[in-house]
Short mmCIF file of C-alpha atoms in Angstrom, two decimals:
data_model
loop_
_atom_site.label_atom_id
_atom_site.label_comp_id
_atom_site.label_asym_id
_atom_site.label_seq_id
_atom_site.Cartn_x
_atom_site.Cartn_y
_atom_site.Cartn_z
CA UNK R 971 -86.49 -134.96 -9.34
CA UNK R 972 -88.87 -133.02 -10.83
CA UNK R 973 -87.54 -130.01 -13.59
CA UNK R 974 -90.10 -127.56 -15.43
CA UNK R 975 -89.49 -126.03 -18.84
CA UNK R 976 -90.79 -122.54 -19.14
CA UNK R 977 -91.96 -121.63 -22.74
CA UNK R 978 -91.71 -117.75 -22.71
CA UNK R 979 -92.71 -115.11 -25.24
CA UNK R 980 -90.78 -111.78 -24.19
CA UNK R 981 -90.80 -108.79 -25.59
CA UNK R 982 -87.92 -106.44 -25.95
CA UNK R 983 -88.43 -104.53 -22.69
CA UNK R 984 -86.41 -106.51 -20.18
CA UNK R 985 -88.46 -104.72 -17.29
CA UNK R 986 -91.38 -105.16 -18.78
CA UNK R 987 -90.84 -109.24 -18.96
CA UNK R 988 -89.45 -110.34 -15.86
CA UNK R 989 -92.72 -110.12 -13.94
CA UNK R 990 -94.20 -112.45 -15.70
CA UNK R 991 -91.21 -114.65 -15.61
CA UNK R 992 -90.69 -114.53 -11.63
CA UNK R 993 -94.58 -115.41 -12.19
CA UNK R 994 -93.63 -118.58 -13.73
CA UNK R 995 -91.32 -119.92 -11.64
CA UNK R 996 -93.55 -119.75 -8.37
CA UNK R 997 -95.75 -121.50 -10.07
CA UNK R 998 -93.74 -124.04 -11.66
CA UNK R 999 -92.76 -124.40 -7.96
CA UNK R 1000 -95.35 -124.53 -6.27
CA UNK R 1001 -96.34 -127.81 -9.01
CA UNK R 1002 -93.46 -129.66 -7.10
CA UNK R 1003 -90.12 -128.49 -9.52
CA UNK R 1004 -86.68 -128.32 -7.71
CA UNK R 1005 -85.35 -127.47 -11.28
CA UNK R 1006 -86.67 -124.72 -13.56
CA UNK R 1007 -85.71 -123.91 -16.81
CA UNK R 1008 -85.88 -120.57 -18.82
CA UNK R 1009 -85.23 -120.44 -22.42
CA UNK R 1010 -82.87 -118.55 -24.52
CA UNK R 1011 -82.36 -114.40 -24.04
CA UNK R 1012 -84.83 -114.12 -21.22
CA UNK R 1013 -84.37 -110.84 -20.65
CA UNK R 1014 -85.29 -109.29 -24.32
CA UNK R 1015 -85.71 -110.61 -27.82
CA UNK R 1016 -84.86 -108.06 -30.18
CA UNK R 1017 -83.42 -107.82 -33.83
CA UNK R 1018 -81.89 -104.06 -33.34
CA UNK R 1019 -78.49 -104.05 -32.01
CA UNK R 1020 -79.13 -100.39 -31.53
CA UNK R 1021 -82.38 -100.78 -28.80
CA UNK R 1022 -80.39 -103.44 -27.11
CA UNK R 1023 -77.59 -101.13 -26.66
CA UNK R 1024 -80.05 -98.97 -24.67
CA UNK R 1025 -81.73 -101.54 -22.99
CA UNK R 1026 -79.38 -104.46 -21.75
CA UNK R 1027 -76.83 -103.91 -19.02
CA UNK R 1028 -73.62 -105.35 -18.08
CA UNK R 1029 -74.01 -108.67 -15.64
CA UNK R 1030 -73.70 -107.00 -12.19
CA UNK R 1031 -76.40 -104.34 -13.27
CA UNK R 1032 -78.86 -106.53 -14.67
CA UNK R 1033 -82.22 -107.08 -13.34
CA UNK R 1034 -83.48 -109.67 -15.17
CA UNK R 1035 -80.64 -111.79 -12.98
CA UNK R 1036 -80.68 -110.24 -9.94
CA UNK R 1037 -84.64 -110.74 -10.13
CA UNK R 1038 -84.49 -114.33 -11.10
CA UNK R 1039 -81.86 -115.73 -8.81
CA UNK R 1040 -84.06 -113.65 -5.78
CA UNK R 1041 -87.11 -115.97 -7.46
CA UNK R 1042 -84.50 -118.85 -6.97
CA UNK R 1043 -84.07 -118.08 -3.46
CA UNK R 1044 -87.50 -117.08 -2.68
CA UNK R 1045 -88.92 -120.65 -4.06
CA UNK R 1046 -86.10 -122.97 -2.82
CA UNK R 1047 -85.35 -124.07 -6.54
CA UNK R 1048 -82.36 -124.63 -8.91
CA UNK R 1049 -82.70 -122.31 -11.66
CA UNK R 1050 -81.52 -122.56 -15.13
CA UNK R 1051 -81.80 -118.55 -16.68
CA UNK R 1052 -81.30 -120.31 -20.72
CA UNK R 1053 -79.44 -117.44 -21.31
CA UNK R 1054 -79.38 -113.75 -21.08
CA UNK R 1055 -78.00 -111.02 -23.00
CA UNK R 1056 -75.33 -109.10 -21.50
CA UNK R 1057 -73.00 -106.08 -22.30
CA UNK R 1058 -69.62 -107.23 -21.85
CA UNK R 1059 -66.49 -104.89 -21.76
CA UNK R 1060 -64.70 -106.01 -25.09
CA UNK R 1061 -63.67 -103.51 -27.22
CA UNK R 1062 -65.65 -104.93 -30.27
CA UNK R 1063 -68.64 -103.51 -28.31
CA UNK R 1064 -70.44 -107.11 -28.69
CA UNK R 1065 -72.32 -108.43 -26.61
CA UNK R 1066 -72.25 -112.18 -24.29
CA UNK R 1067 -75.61 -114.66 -24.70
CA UNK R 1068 -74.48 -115.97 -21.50
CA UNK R 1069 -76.36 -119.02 -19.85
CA UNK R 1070 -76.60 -119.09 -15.64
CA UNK R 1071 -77.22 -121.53 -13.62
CA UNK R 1072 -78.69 -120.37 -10.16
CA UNK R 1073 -78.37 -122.42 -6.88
CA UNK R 1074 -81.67 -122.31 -4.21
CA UNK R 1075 -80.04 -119.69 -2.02
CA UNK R 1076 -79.88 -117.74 -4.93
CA UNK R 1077 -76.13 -117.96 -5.82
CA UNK R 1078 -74.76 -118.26 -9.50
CA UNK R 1079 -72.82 -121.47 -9.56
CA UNK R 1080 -72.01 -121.50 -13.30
CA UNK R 1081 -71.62 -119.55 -16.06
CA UNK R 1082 -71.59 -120.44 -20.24
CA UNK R 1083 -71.31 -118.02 -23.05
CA UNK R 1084 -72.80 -119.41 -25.88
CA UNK R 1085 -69.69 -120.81 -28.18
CA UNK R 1086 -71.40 -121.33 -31.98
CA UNK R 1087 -72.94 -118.17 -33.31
CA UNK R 1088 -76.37 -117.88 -35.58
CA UNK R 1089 -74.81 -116.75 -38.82
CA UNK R 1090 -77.53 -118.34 -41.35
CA UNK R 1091 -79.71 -117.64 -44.42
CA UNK R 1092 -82.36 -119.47 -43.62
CA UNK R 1093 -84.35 -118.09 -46.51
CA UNK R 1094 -83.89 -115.06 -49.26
CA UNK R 1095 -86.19 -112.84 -46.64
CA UNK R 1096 -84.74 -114.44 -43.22
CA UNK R 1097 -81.18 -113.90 -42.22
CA UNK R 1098 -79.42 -114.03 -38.98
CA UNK R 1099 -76.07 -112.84 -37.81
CA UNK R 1100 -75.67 -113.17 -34.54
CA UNK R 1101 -71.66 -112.65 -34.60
CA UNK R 1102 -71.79 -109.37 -35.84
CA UNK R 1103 -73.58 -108.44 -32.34
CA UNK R 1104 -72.44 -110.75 -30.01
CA UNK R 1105 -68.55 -112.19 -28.94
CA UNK R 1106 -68.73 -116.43 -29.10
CA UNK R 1107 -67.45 -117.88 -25.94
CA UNK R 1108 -64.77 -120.45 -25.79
CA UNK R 1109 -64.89 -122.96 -22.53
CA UNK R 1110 -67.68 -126.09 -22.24
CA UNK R 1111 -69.26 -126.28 -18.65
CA UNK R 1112 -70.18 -128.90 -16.60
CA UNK R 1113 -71.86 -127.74 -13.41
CA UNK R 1114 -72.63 -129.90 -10.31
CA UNK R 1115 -75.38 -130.50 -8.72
CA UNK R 1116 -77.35 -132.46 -5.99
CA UNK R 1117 -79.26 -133.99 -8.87
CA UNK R 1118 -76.22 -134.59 -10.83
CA UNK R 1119 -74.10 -133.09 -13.57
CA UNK R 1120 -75.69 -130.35 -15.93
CA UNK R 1121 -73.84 -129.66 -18.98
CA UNK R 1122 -74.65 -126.10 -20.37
CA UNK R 1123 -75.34 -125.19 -24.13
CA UNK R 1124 -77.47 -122.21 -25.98
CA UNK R 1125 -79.64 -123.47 -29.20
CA UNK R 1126 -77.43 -123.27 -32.33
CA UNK R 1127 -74.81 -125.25 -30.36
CA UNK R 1128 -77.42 -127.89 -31.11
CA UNK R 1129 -76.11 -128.54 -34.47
CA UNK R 1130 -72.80 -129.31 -33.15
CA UNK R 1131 -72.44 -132.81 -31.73
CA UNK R 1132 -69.04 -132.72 -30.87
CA UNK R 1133 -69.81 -130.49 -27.92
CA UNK R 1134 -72.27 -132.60 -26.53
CA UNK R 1135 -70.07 -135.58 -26.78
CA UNK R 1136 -67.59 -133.86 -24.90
CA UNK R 1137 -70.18 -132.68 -21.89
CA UNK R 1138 -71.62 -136.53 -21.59
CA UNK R 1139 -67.64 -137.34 -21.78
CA UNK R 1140 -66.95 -134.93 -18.78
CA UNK R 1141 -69.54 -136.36 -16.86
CA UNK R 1142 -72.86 -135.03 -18.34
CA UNK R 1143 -75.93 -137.06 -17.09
CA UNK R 1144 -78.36 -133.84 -18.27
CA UNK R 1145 -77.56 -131.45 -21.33
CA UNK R 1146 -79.55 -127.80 -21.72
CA UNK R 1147 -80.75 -126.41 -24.98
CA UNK R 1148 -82.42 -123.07 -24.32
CA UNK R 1149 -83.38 -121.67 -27.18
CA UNK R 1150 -85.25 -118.95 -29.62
CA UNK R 1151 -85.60 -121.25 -32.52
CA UNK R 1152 -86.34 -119.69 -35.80
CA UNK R 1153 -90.15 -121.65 -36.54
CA UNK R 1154 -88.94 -122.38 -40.26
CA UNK R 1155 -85.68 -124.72 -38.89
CA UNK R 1156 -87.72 -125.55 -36.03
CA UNK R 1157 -90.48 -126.98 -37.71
CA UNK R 1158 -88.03 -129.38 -39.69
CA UNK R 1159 -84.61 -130.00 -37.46
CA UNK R 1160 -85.94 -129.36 -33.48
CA UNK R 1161 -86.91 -132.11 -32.49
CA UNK R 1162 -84.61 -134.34 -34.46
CA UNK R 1163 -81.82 -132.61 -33.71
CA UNK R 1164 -82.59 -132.59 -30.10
CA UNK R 1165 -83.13 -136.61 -30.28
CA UNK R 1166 -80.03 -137.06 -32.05
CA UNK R 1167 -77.83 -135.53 -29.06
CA UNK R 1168 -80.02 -137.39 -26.55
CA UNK R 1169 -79.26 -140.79 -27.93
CA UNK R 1170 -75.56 -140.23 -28.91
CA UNK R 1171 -74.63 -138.80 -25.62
CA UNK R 1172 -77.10 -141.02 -23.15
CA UNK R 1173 -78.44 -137.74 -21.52
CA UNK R 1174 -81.30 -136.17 -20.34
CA UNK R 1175 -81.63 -132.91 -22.97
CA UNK R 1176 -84.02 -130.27 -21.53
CA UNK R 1177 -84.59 -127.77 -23.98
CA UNK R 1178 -86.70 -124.86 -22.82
CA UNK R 1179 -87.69 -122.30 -25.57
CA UNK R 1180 -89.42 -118.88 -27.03
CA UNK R 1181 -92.56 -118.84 -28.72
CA UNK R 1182 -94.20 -116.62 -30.66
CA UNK R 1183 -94.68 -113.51 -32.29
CA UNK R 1184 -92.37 -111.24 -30.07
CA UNK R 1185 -93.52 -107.36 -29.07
CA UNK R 1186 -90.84 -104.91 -30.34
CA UNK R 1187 -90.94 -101.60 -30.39
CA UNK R 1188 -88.54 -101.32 -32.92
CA UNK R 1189 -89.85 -102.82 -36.27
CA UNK R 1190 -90.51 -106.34 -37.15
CA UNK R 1191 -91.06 -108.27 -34.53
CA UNK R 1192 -89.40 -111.45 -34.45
CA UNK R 1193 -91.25 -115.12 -34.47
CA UNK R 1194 -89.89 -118.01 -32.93
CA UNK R 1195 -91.04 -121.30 -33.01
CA UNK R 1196 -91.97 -122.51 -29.30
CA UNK R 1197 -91.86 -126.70 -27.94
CA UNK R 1198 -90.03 -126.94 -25.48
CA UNK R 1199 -88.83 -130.47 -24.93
CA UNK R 1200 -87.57 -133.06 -22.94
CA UNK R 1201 -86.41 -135.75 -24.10
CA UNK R 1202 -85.30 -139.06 -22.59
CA UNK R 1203 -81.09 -140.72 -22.68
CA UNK R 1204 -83.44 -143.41 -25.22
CA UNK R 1205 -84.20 -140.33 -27.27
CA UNK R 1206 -87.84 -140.72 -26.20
CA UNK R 1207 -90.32 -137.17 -25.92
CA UNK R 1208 -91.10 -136.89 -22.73
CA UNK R 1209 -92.99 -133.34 -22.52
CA UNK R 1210 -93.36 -130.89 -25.44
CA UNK R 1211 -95.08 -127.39 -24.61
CA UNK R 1212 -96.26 -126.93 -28.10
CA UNK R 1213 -96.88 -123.02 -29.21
CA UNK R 1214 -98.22 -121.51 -26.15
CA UNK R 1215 -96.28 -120.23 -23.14
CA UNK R 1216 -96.55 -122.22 -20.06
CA UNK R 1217 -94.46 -124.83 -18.09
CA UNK R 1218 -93.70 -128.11 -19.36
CA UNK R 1219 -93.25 -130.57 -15.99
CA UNK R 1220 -90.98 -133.29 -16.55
CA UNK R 1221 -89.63 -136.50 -13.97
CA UNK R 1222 -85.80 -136.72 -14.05
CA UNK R 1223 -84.33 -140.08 -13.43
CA UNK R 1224 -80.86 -140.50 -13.61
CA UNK R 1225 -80.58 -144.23 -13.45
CA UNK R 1226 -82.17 -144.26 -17.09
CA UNK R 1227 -78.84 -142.20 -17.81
CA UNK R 1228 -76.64 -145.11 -16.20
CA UNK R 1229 -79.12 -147.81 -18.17
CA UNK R 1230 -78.53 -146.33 -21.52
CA UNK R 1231 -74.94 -145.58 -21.48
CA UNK R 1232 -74.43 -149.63 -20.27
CA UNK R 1233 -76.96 -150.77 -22.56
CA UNK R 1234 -74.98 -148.71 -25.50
CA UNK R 1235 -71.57 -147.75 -24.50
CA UNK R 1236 -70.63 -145.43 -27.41
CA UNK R 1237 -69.07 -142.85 -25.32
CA UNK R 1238 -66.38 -145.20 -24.28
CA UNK R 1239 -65.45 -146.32 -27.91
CA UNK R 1240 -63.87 -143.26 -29.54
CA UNK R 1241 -61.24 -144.85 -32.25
CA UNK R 1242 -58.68 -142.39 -33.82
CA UNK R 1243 -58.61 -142.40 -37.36
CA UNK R 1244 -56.66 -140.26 -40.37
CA UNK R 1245 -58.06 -137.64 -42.83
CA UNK R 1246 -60.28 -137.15 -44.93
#
């Protein structure tokens, strides 16, 4: 099976980007990819809660989806949308980073809300927060496909293990990590943490991301740090996008899945143990 990354640099105009991204995935189809993978928020990157109020919708009114799973349709492909962001109906007014996966006729046949929120100081002049805008979800997914299970996560959850571990436990042969990594962590954790969950779990972890300096029409436009990456159960690199937009193909195989998990069995040796 062949799966594509798509390395994406939106802007905060949701109408404005999906063009481009319906764009992508014809193309990335029409290259021989029956999965396609979108990175975190591709429907608008944006730092001001107060713009995304006016400018994301609630799930059944948003267009970014209801363009993308058309694209699905229209190309015959499964369709990972990384995640969007979505209003939600909580009182807390926050909104969901919710992850979709998208069937070929078009149908949404899972759902995650990203569980581990940004709340970081990565430096004195580059701060994050995501909880204070958006609700953490609470439930791991494991989706089925033809192709075989997909277990879905949203970038920070990279830097928890213990979920990915559980995914590979409930039958996880290939692990998503959209993302809209910040390019001063990315530069020094990406790739190694996106090796690390590869090799402790066994899985395929696809890992499509933004890049860029991001338009915003609202003050300082954010930069995120772009290569997208596949990587192999071994923990090999199998594609990285570098900085530019574009699609990363990639060759799925999931008897390398089966070969690493026999030739390493770690998920089968959990011991209990007492404190610290």
């Amino acid at each position: 099976m062949k799966a594509a990354l798509l390395q994406l640099n939106v802007s905060d105009s949701p109408e404005a980007n999906l063009p481009g991204t319906v764009d992508l995935v014809a193309r990335a189809a029409s290259l021989g990819a029956g999965f396609i993978l979108t990175p975190e928020v591709t429907n608008c990157v944006s730092q001001s809660r107060a713009h995304q109020q006016e400018v994301l919708q609630h799930e059944e009114d948003d267009i970014t989806l209801a363009g993308l799973c058309a694209a699905a349709k229209d190309n015959g492909v499964w369709l990972s949308i990384g995640s969007l962001a979505v209003k939600t109906d909580d009182p807390d007014g926050r909104f969901a980073n919710r992850s979709f996966l998208i069937n070929p006729s078009g149908e949404i046949v899972a759902r995650y809300d990203k569980i581990h929120m940004f709340d970081v100081a990565v430096s004195e002049t580059e701060t994050y927060n995501e909880s204070a805008g958006y609700r953490p979800g609470s439930r791991a997914v494991v989706a089925e496909t033809p192709f075989g299970k997909v277990g879905l996560t949203v970038c920070f959850d990279v830097r928890f293990p213990y979920l990915y571990r559980a995914l590979a436990q409930g039958g996880a042969d290939i692990i998503l990590v959209p993302s809209a990594f910040s390019p001063v962590t990315g530069a020094v954790h990406w790739e190694s943490l996106l090796r690390a969950r590869a090799i402790e779990t066994g899985s395929f972890i696809l890992a499509a991301a933004q890049t860029g300096e991001h338009a915003s029409s609202t003050g300082k436009p954010r930069r995120t740090y772009g290569h997208s990456l596949a990587i192999s159960p071994w923990g090999e690199v199998l594609a990285d996008s570098g900085s530019a937009p574009g699609i990363a193909m990639v060759d799925i195989d999931l008897a390398e899945v089966a070969e690493s998990r026999k030739r390493i069995a770690a998920l089968t040796q959990d011991r209990a143990f007492e404190g610290p």
